[in-house]
mmCIF file of C-alpha atoms and ligand atoms in Angstrom:
data_model
loop_
_atom_site.group_PDB
_atom_site.id
_atom_site.type_symbol
_atom_site.label_atom_id
_atom_site.label_comp_id
_atom_site.label_asym_id
_atom_site.label_seq_id
_atom_site.Cartn_x
_atom_site.Cartn_y
_atom_site.Cartn_z
ATOM 1 C CA MET A 1 -35.490 -48.766 -66.997
ATOM 2 C CA GLN A 2 -32.048 -47.217 -67.403
ATOM 3 C CA ARG A 3 -33.255 -43.820 -66.115
ATOM 4 C CA ALA A 4 -34.895 -45.467 -63.122
ATOM 5 C CA ARG A 5 -31.658 -47.298 -62.333
ATOM 6 C CA GLU A 6 -29.649 -44.051 -62.460
ATOM 7 C CA TRP A 7 -32.113 -42.142 -60.271
ATOM 8 C CA LEU A 8 -31.885 -44.890 -57.660
ATOM 9 C CA ARG A 9 -28.085 -44.971 -57.795
ATOM 10 C CA GLU A 10 -27.834 -41.202 -57.216
ATOM 11 C CA ALA A 11 -30.544 -40.921 -54.528
ATOM 12 C CA SER A 12 -29.654 -40.533 -50.856
ATOM 13 C CA SER A 13 -33.291 -40.824 -49.695
ATOM 14 C CA VAL A 14 -35.742 -43.323 -51.154
ATOM 15 C CA ALA A 15 -39.246 -44.387 -50.076
ATOM 16 C CA ALA A 16 -41.212 -47.365 -51.402
ATOM 17 C CA LEU A 17 -44.953 -48.057 -51.204
ATOM 18 C CA THR A 18 -45.939 -51.695 -51.787
ATOM 19 C CA GLY A 19 -49.293 -53.399 -52.305
ATOM 20 C CA ALA A 20 -50.641 -56.911 -52.784
ATOM 21 C CA GLY A 21 -48.862 -57.274 -56.133
ATOM 22 C CA ILE A 22 -45.448 -57.687 -54.493
ATOM 23 C CA SER A 23 -46.742 -60.771 -52.641
ATOM 24 C CA ALA A 24 -48.505 -62.255 -55.680
ATOM 25 C CA GLU A 25 -45.391 -64.185 -56.744
ATOM 26 C CA SER A 26 -45.277 -65.697 -53.263
ATOM 27 C CA GLY A 27 -48.668 -67.262 -54.053
ATOM 28 C CA ILE A 28 -50.804 -64.780 -52.081
ATOM 29 C CA PRO A 29 -53.862 -63.780 -54.151
ATOM 30 C CA THR A 30 -54.292 -60.049 -54.761
ATOM 31 C CA PHE A 31 -57.452 -58.173 -53.850
ATOM 32 C CA ARG A 32 -58.595 -56.946 -57.210
ATOM 33 C CA GLY A 33 -56.753 -59.151 -59.648
ATOM 34 C CA ALA A 34 -58.238 -62.160 -61.441
ATOM 35 C CA GLY A 35 -59.450 -64.774 -58.956
ATOM 36 C CA GLY A 36 -59.945 -62.068 -56.333
ATOM 37 C CA LEU A 37 -59.157 -62.682 -52.748
ATOM 38 C CA TRP A 38 -61.802 -65.130 -51.683
ATOM 39 C CA ARG A 39 -64.444 -67.187 -53.425
ATOM 40 C CA GLU A 40 -67.647 -65.129 -53.873
ATOM 41 C CA PHE A 41 -66.756 -62.373 -51.381
ATOM 42 C CA ARG A 42 -64.955 -59.078 -52.090
ATOM 43 C CA ALA A 43 -62.465 -57.565 -49.614
ATOM 44 C CA GLU A 44 -64.644 -54.468 -49.404
ATOM 45 C CA ASP A 45 -67.458 -56.686 -48.063
ATOM 46 C CA LEU A 46 -65.436 -58.562 -45.452
ATOM 47 C CA ALA A 47 -62.720 -56.084 -44.378
ATOM 48 C CA THR A 48 -65.185 -53.810 -42.557
ATOM 49 C CA PRO A 49 -66.276 -53.307 -38.914
ATOM 50 C CA GLU A 50 -69.889 -53.866 -40.013
ATOM 51 C CA ALA A 51 -69.114 -57.290 -41.513
ATOM 52 C CA PHE A 52 -67.273 -58.248 -38.320
ATOM 53 C CA ALA A 53 -70.141 -57.056 -36.086
ATOM 54 C CA ARG A 54 -72.630 -58.971 -38.205
ATOM 55 C CA ASP A 55 -70.659 -62.213 -38.554
ATOM 56 C CA PRO A 56 -67.339 -62.383 -36.681
ATOM 57 C CA ARG A 57 -66.993 -66.080 -37.448
ATOM 58 C CA LEU A 58 -67.229 -65.556 -41.233
ATOM 59 C CA VAL A 59 -64.709 -62.707 -41.144
ATOM 60 C CA TRP A 60 -62.358 -64.835 -39.021
ATOM 61 C CA GLU A 61 -62.725 -67.786 -41.436
ATOM 62 C CA TRP A 62 -61.438 -65.456 -44.153
ATOM 63 C CA TYR A 63 -58.493 -64.210 -42.046
ATOM 64 C CA ASP A 64 -57.658 -67.711 -40.773
ATOM 65 C CA TRP A 65 -57.604 -68.951 -44.389
ATOM 66 C CA ARG A 66 -55.308 -66.060 -45.424
ATOM 67 C CA ARG A 67 -53.028 -66.602 -42.403
ATOM 68 C CA GLY A 68 -52.703 -70.271 -43.452
ATOM 69 C CA LEU A 69 -51.763 -69.240 -47.021
ATOM 70 C CA ILE A 70 -49.208 -66.731 -45.801
ATOM 71 C CA ALA A 71 -47.686 -69.115 -43.232
ATOM 72 C CA HIS A 72 -46.891 -71.548 -46.070
ATOM 73 C CA ALA A 73 -45.616 -68.836 -48.425
ATOM 74 C CA GLU A 74 -42.098 -67.493 -48.767
ATOM 75 C CA PRO A 75 -40.904 -63.939 -49.524
ATOM 76 C CA ASN A 76 -39.941 -63.596 -53.190
ATOM 77 C CA ALA A 77 -37.197 -61.835 -55.183
ATOM 78 C CA GLY A 78 -39.200 -58.596 -55.083
ATOM 79 C CA HIS A 79 -39.230 -58.530 -51.272
ATOM 80 C CA ARG A 80 -35.530 -59.428 -51.187
ATOM 81 C CA ALA A 81 -34.588 -56.707 -53.703
ATOM 82 C CA LEU A 82 -36.039 -54.081 -51.334
ATOM 83 C CA VAL A 83 -33.892 -55.474 -48.476
ATOM 84 C CA GLU A 84 -30.854 -55.117 -50.756
ATOM 85 C CA LEU A 85 -31.822 -51.563 -51.778
ATOM 86 C CA ALA A 86 -32.217 -50.518 -48.120
ATOM 87 C CA GLN A 87 -28.609 -51.519 -47.475
ATOM 88 C CA ARG A 88 -27.334 -49.291 -50.285
ATOM 89 C CA VAL A 89 -29.354 -46.150 -49.788
ATOM 90 C CA GLU A 90 -28.500 -43.711 -46.989
ATOM 91 C CA ARG A 91 -32.133 -43.202 -45.992
ATOM 92 C CA PHE A 92 -34.673 -45.854 -47.056
ATOM 93 C CA THR A 93 -38.276 -46.159 -45.831
ATOM 94 C CA LEU A 94 -40.548 -49.077 -46.703
ATOM 95 C CA ILE A 95 -44.286 -48.351 -46.520
ATOM 96 C CA THR A 96 -46.619 -51.288 -47.109
ATOM 97 C CA GLN A 97 -50.359 -51.742 -47.441
ATOM 98 C CA ASN A 98 -49.840 -55.477 -47.069
ATOM 99 C CA VAL A 99 -50.687 -57.133 -43.764
ATOM 100 C CA ASP A 100 -48.885 -60.418 -44.595
ATOM 101 C CA GLY A 101 -45.541 -59.705 -42.890
ATOM 102 C CA LEU A 102 -43.527 -61.019 -45.875
ATOM 103 C CA HIS A 103 -41.336 -57.891 -45.982
ATOM 104 C CA ASP A 104 -40.287 -58.567 -42.363
ATOM 105 C CA ARG A 105 -39.613 -62.226 -43.115
ATOM 106 C CA ALA A 106 -37.454 -61.174 -46.108
ATOM 107 C CA GLY A 107 -35.339 -59.114 -43.707
ATOM 108 C CA SER A 108 -36.767 -55.578 -44.087
ATOM 109 C CA ARG A 109 -36.562 -53.527 -40.874
ATOM 110 C CA ASP A 110 -38.866 -50.871 -39.462
ATOM 111 C CA VAL A 111 -41.571 -51.566 -42.054
ATOM 112 C CA LEU A 112 -44.380 -48.990 -41.916
ATOM 113 C CA LYS A 113 -47.517 -51.161 -41.982
ATOM 114 C CA VAL A 114 -50.198 -48.574 -42.781
ATOM 115 C CA HIS A 115 -52.988 -51.180 -42.892
ATOM 116 C CA GLY A 116 -51.872 -53.189 -39.864
ATOM 117 C CA ASP A 117 -50.637 -56.748 -39.428
ATOM 118 C CA ILE A 118 -52.561 -60.003 -39.921
ATOM 119 C CA TRP A 119 -50.414 -61.685 -37.225
ATOM 120 C CA MET A 120 -51.604 -59.247 -34.560
ATOM 121 C CA VAL A 121 -54.905 -59.672 -32.710
ATOM 122 C CA ARG A 122 -56.690 -57.082 -30.580
ATOM 123 C CA CYS A 123 -59.347 -57.645 -27.913
ATOM 124 C CA THR A 124 -62.592 -55.772 -28.627
ATOM 125 C CA ALA A 125 -63.300 -55.728 -24.870
ATOM 126 C CA CYS A 126 -60.054 -54.951 -23.008
ATOM 127 C CA GLY A 127 -58.098 -53.614 -25.999
ATOM 128 C CA ARG A 128 -55.081 -55.855 -25.330
ATOM 129 C CA GLN A 129 -53.016 -56.239 -28.552
ATOM 130 C CA THR A 130 -50.810 -59.322 -28.954
ATOM 131 C CA ARG A 131 -49.090 -61.315 -31.677
ATOM 132 C CA ASP A 132 -50.748 -64.681 -32.368
ATOM 133 C CA ASP A 133 -49.269 -66.681 -35.223
ATOM 134 C CA ARG A 134 -51.091 -69.991 -34.667
ATOM 135 C CA VAL A 135 -52.411 -71.525 -37.914
ATOM 136 C CA PRO A 136 -55.117 -72.614 -37.919
ATOM 137 C CA LEU A 137 -56.538 -70.804 -34.883
ATOM 138 C CA PRO A 138 -57.950 -73.264 -32.330
ATOM 139 C CA GLU A 139 -61.373 -71.580 -32.234
ATOM 140 C CA LEU A 140 -63.180 -69.174 -34.611
ATOM 141 C CA PRO A 141 -63.822 -66.491 -33.600
ATOM 142 C CA PRO A 142 -60.945 -66.460 -31.036
ATOM 143 C CA HIS A 143 -61.421 -64.984 -27.565
ATOM 144 C CA CYS A 144 -59.157 -63.084 -25.176
ATOM 145 C CA GLU A 145 -58.305 -64.351 -21.687
ATOM 146 C CA CYS A 146 -60.743 -61.699 -20.437
ATOM 147 C CA GLY A 147 -63.458 -63.456 -22.446
ATOM 148 C CA GLY A 148 -63.709 -60.626 -24.988
ATOM 149 C CA LEU A 149 -63.931 -61.247 -28.740
ATOM 150 C CA LEU A 150 -60.586 -60.879 -30.546
ATOM 151 C CA ARG A 151 -60.335 -59.062 -33.923
ATOM 152 C CA PRO A 152 -57.500 -59.090 -36.493
ATOM 153 C CA GLY A 153 -54.985 -56.262 -35.917
ATOM 154 C CA VAL A 154 -55.633 -54.780 -39.357
ATOM 155 C CA VAL A 155 -57.223 -51.508 -40.592
ATOM 156 C CA TRP A 156 -60.669 -52.112 -42.107
ATOM 157 C CA PHE A 157 -62.511 -49.867 -44.585
ATOM 158 C CA GLY A 158 -63.915 -46.853 -42.776
ATOM 159 C CA GLU A 159 -61.270 -47.123 -40.031
ATOM 160 C CA PRO A 160 -58.443 -44.634 -39.502
ATOM 161 C CA LEU A 161 -54.870 -45.666 -40.220
ATOM 162 C CA PRO A 162 -52.528 -45.915 -37.190
ATOM 163 C CA ASP A 163 -51.684 -42.266 -36.560
ATOM 164 C CA ASN A 164 -47.965 -42.495 -35.799
ATOM 165 C CA VAL A 165 -47.296 -44.944 -38.651
ATOM 166 C CA TRP A 166 -49.214 -42.770 -41.123
ATOM 167 C CA ARG A 167 -47.436 -39.565 -40.074
ATOM 168 C CA GLU A 168 -44.079 -41.314 -40.495
ATOM 169 C CA ALA A 169 -45.115 -42.564 -43.956
ATOM 170 C CA GLU A 170 -46.079 -39.039 -45.051
ATOM 171 C CA ARG A 171 -42.822 -37.587 -43.708
ATOM 172 C CA ALA A 172 -40.695 -40.196 -45.512
ATOM 173 C CA THR A 173 -42.663 -39.634 -48.740
ATOM 174 C CA ARG A 174 -42.135 -35.857 -48.590
ATOM 175 C CA GLN A 175 -38.395 -36.328 -48.084
ATOM 176 C CA ALA A 176 -37.871 -38.938 -50.773
ATOM 177 C CA GLU A 177 -35.808 -38.038 -53.845
ATOM 178 C CA VAL A 178 -37.058 -41.252 -55.457
ATOM 179 C CA PHE A 179 -40.446 -42.844 -54.659
ATOM 180 C CA LEU A 180 -41.111 -46.435 -55.760
ATOM 181 C CA VAL A 181 -44.758 -47.556 -56.014
ATOM 182 C CA ILE A 182 -44.869 -51.315 -56.427
ATOM 183 C CA GLY A 183 -47.721 -53.782 -57.005
ATOM 184 C CA THR A 184 -50.598 -51.579 -55.927
ATOM 185 C CA ALA A 185 -53.749 -50.715 -57.868
ATOM 186 C CA ALA A 186 -53.537 -47.327 -56.111
ATOM 187 C CA VAL A 187 -57.297 -47.153 -55.469
ATOM 188 C CA VAL A 188 -57.337 -47.346 -51.653
ATOM 189 C CA TYR A 189 -56.908 -44.047 -49.784
ATOM 190 C CA PRO A 190 -55.227 -42.419 -47.989
ATOM 191 C CA ALA A 191 -52.344 -44.808 -48.927
ATOM 192 C CA ALA A 192 -52.664 -44.159 -52.667
ATOM 193 C CA GLY A 193 -52.414 -40.423 -51.921
ATOM 194 C CA LEU A 194 -48.723 -40.928 -51.146
ATOM 195 C CA VAL A 195 -48.042 -41.114 -54.897
ATOM 196 C CA PRO A 196 -49.192 -37.575 -55.776
ATOM 197 C CA LEU A 197 -47.689 -36.384 -52.456
ATOM 198 C CA ALA A 198 -44.255 -37.691 -53.536
ATOM 199 C CA LYS A 199 -44.674 -36.090 -56.961
ATOM 200 C CA ALA A 200 -45.692 -32.741 -55.458
ATOM 201 C CA ALA A 201 -42.668 -32.866 -53.152
ATOM 202 C CA GLY A 202 -40.386 -33.189 -56.171
ATOM 203 C CA ALA A 203 -39.529 -36.885 -56.086
ATOM 204 C CA LYS A 204 -38.875 -38.996 -59.159
ATOM 205 C CA VAL A 205 -41.722 -41.535 -59.047
ATOM 206 C CA ILE A 206 -41.128 -45.037 -60.433
ATOM 207 C CA GLU A 207 -44.099 -47.395 -60.758
ATOM 208 C CA ILE A 208 -43.747 -51.175 -61.098
ATOM 209 C CA ASN A 209 -46.998 -52.960 -61.957
ATOM 210 C CA LEU A 210 -48.383 -55.687 -64.213
ATOM 211 C CA ASP A 211 -51.143 -53.336 -65.355
ATOM 212 C CA GLU A 212 -51.937 -49.637 -65.758
ATOM 213 C CA THR A 213 -53.028 -47.751 -62.642
ATOM 214 C CA PRO A 214 -54.710 -44.328 -62.246
ATOM 215 C CA TYR A 215 -51.214 -42.879 -61.696
ATOM 216 C CA SER A 216 -49.348 -44.585 -64.556
ATOM 217 C CA ALA A 217 -49.603 -41.489 -66.770
ATOM 218 C CA GLN A 218 -48.361 -39.133 -64.030
ATOM 219 C CA VAL A 219 -45.308 -41.057 -62.762
ATOM 220 C CA ASP A 220 -41.823 -40.372 -64.117
ATOM 221 C CA CYS A 221 -41.255 -44.000 -65.120
ATOM 222 C CA SER A 222 -43.879 -46.741 -65.342
ATOM 223 C CA LEU A 223 -42.358 -50.228 -65.670
ATOM 224 C CA ARG A 224 -44.780 -52.912 -66.798
ATOM 225 C CA GLY A 225 -44.097 -56.369 -65.425
ATOM 226 C CA ARG A 226 -43.649 -58.550 -62.352
ATOM 227 C CA ALA A 227 -42.085 -57.034 -59.254
ATOM 228 C CA GLY A 228 -40.089 -60.243 -58.699
ATOM 229 C CA GLU A 229 -38.380 -59.726 -62.058
ATOM 230 C CA LEU A 230 -38.211 -55.930 -62.425
ATOM 231 C CA LEU A 231 -37.104 -54.956 -58.910
ATOM 232 C CA PRO A 232 -33.856 -56.966 -58.962
ATOM 233 C CA GLU A 233 -33.112 -55.375 -62.366
ATOM 234 C CA VAL A 234 -33.906 -51.794 -61.387
ATOM 235 C CA ILE A 235 -31.760 -51.908 -58.242
ATOM 236 C CA ALA A 236 -28.837 -53.534 -60.053
HETATM 237 C C1 BV8 B 301 -60.207 -44.344 -44.065
HETATM 238 C C2 BV8 B 301 -56.385 -54.297 -44.594
HETATM 239 C C3 BV8 B 301 -61.208 -42.596 -42.800
HETATM 240 C C4 BV8 B 301 -57.189 -55.452 -44.188
HETATM 241 C C5 BV8 B 301 -57.325 -52.847 -46.310
HETATM 242 C C6 BV8 B 301 -66.775 -45.004 -49.060
HETATM 243 C C7 BV8 B 301 -67.120 -45.570 -47.845
HETATM 244 C C8 BV8 B 301 -66.158 -45.825 -46.848
HETATM 245 C C9 BV8 B 301 -64.804 -45.505 -47.088
HETATM 246 C C10 BV8 B 301 -64.493 -44.953 -48.315
HETATM 247 C C11 BV8 B 301 -65.445 -44.708 -49.299
HETATM 248 N N1 BV8 B 301 -64.818 -44.170 -50.378
HETATM 249 C C12 BV8 B 301 -63.499 -44.077 -50.110
HETATM 250 C C13 BV8 B 301 -63.279 -44.519 -48.858
HETATM 251 C C14 BV8 B 301 -62.005 -44.591 -48.179
HETATM 252 C C15 BV8 B 301 -61.515 -46.044 -48.241
HETATM 253 C C16 BV8 B 301 -61.123 -46.362 -49.667
HETATM 254 O O1 BV8 B 301 -60.099 -45.875 -50.121
HETATM 255 N N2 BV8 B 301 -61.939 -47.178 -50.356
HETATM 256 C C17 BV8 B 301 -61.605 -47.525 -51.729
HETATM 257 C C18 BV8 B 301 -61.979 -48.994 -51.995
HETATM 258 C C19 BV8 B 301 -62.370 -46.582 -52.633
HETATM 259 N N3 BV8 B 301 -60.388 -46.093 -47.359
HETATM 260 C C20 BV8 B 301 -60.573 -46.412 -46.078
HETATM 261 O O2 BV8 B 301 -61.640 -46.748 -45.610
HETATM 262 C C21 BV8 B 301 -59.341 -46.273 -45.183
HETATM 263 N N4 BV8 B 301 -59.710 -45.569 -44.009
HETATM 264 O O3 BV8 B 301 -60.317 -43.701 -45.077
HETATM 265 O O4 BV8 B 301 -60.604 -43.898 -42.832
HETATM 266 C C22 BV8 B 301 -61.271 -42.212 -41.392
HETATM 267 C C23 BV8 B 301 -60.422 -41.208 -40.938
HETATM 268 C C24 BV8 B 301 -60.510 -40.827 -39.617
HETATM 269 C C25 BV8 B 301 -61.415 -41.449 -38.737
HETATM 270 C C26 BV8 B 301 -62.250 -42.474 -39.219
HETATM 271 C C27 BV8 B 301 -62.188 -42.865 -40.542
HETATM 272 C C28 BV8 B 301 -58.852 -47.657 -44.771
HETATM 273 C C29 BV8 B 301 -58.316 -48.388 -45.968
HETATM 274 C C30 BV8 B 301 -57.637 -49.678 -45.506
HETATM 275 C C31 BV8 B 301 -58.554 -50.821 -45.772
HETATM 276 N N5 BV8 B 301 -57.835 -52.061 -45.433
HETATM 277 N N6 BV8 B 301 -56.719 -53.987 -45.959
HETATM 278 C C32 BV8 B 301 -56.885 -56.654 -45.015
HETATM 279 O O5 BV8 B 301 -55.873 -56.693 -45.754
HETATM 280 O O6 BV8 B 301 -57.675 -57.604 -44.892
HETATM 281 S S1 BV8 B 301 -57.373 -52.399 -47.954
HETATM 282 C C33 BV8 B 301 -56.799 -53.617 -49.018
HETATM 283 O O7 BV8 B 301 -56.591 -52.921 -50.258
HETATM 284 C C34 BV8 B 301 -55.433 -54.182 -48.659
HETATM 285 O O8 BV8 B 301 -54.824 -53.564 -47.551
HETATM 286 C C35 BV8 B 301 -54.616 -53.842 -49.889
HETATM 287 O O9 BV8 B 301 -53.305 -53.699 -49.580
HETATM 288 C C36 BV8 B 301 -55.244 -52.553 -50.246
HETATM 289 C C37 BV8 B 301 -54.871 -51.993 -51.576
HETATM 290 O O10 BV8 B 301 -54.967 -53.030 -52.521
HETATM 291 P P1 BV8 B 301 -53.621 -53.307 -53.369
HETATM 292 O O11 BV8 B 301 -52.503 -53.556 -52.418
HETATM 293 O O12 BV8 B 301 -53.446 -52.206 -54.342
HETATM 294 O O13 BV8 B 301 -53.944 -54.675 -54.058
HETATM 295 P P2 BV8 B 301 -54.836 -54.903 -55.370
HETATM 296 O O14 BV8 B 301 -55.163 -56.365 -55.416
HETATM 297 O O15 BV8 B 301 -55.936 -53.890 -55.397
HETATM 298 O O16 BV8 B 301 -53.851 -54.549 -56.561
HETATM 299 C C38 BV8 B 301 -52.741 -55.381 -56.812
HETATM 300 C C39 BV8 B 301 -51.925 -54.642 -57.849
HETATM 301 O O17 BV8 B 301 -50.732 -55.368 -58.086
HETATM 302 C C40 BV8 B 301 -52.645 -54.533 -59.194
HETATM 303 O O18 BV8 B 301 -52.416 -53.237 -59.711
HETATM 304 C C41 BV8 B 301 -51.956 -55.597 -60.050
HETATM 305 O O19 BV8 B 301 -51.873 -55.199 -61.411
HETATM 306 C C42 BV8 B 301 -50.570 -55.593 -59.460
HETATM 307 N N7 BV8 B 301 -49.861 -56.865 -59.570
HETATM 308 C C43 BV8 B 301 -50.358 -58.131 -59.466
HETATM 309 N N8 BV8 B 301 -49.349 -59.037 -59.540
HETATM 310 C C44 BV8 B 301 -48.188 -58.312 -59.670
HETATM 311 C C45 BV8 B 301 -48.503 -56.939 -59.695
HETATM 312 N N9 BV8 B 301 -47.582 -55.985 -59.822
HETATM 313 C C46 BV8 B 301 -46.296 -56.378 -59.918
HETATM 314 N N10 BV8 B 301 -45.911 -57.671 -59.908
HETATM 315 C C47 BV8 B 301 -46.824 -58.659 -59.793
HETATM 316 N N11 BV8 B 301 -46.418 -59.952 -59.781
HETATM 317 ZN ZN1 ZN B 302 -59.550 -58.896 -23.493
#
């Protein structure tokens, strides 16, 4: 922990990659942890274009349920610690796989949302993309003014990540002197590939996670514990 603290104090460019684990202490279930993300379904079964084509109402019930959870949740000390860190470091980039928007609500700016945003909806007919934060939604599945079916503005399995956001995330990772990887199982690509990319570019990589991940043995410092407790300590 002491080494990690020193690296962060000396760094002029830092990048952080967060996953569902940083929102766990806000009461948002993780994808692969105990209890999973929804009753008998797995994210891999619902977060896909095929599932949406087959049963848009079921997929929207899942997203509407998650939007309700998130709307009643608050950012936690882990989210806030990253806002604090951004104010101290000359160049700080926050990259998140989370679609919940809790980093923004904590005060983070210019968050790179590589898997999209649950509060955005996109029309499958006219392509119009708008923010819709009504919970619950008045009708499932929701429709656009043009009559087209709306989909959540998130990246599903098998779909490409938003090009400009992804390029920016890679650039920030390559330039980071210190790369924090927080609360992610690091099994979903290409996002997880940012960890070896940071390492190859010469960054000190610090992992914060409750459990081991496929990268725990390769990072420079692997801190075992809750992000809400460890992040405030490591940025102190
Ligand atoms: C792509 C958004 C190519 C929606 C998500 C076979 C078939 C098809 C595709 C593939 C395949 N094999 C591989 C792939 C690629 C696939 C992939 O990686 N699959 C994995 C499962 C093997 N990737 C894709 O499909 C990506 N697209 O490759 O496109 C392409 C290119 C060009 C043109 C066309 C196509 C798209 C991936 C994005 C999918 N969307 N979500 C939504 O959220 O509903 S993924 C989903 O998983 C979430 O975004 C989530 O963020 C992400 C990663 O999960 P984690 O954040 O890591 O969360 P998890 O629960 O897993 O882990 C939590 C961690 O926190 C744990 O380690 C736990 O220990 C820890 N923790 C818990 N509590 C705490 C904590 N740590 C600290 N403190 C705590 N308190
Ligand atoms: Zn439309």
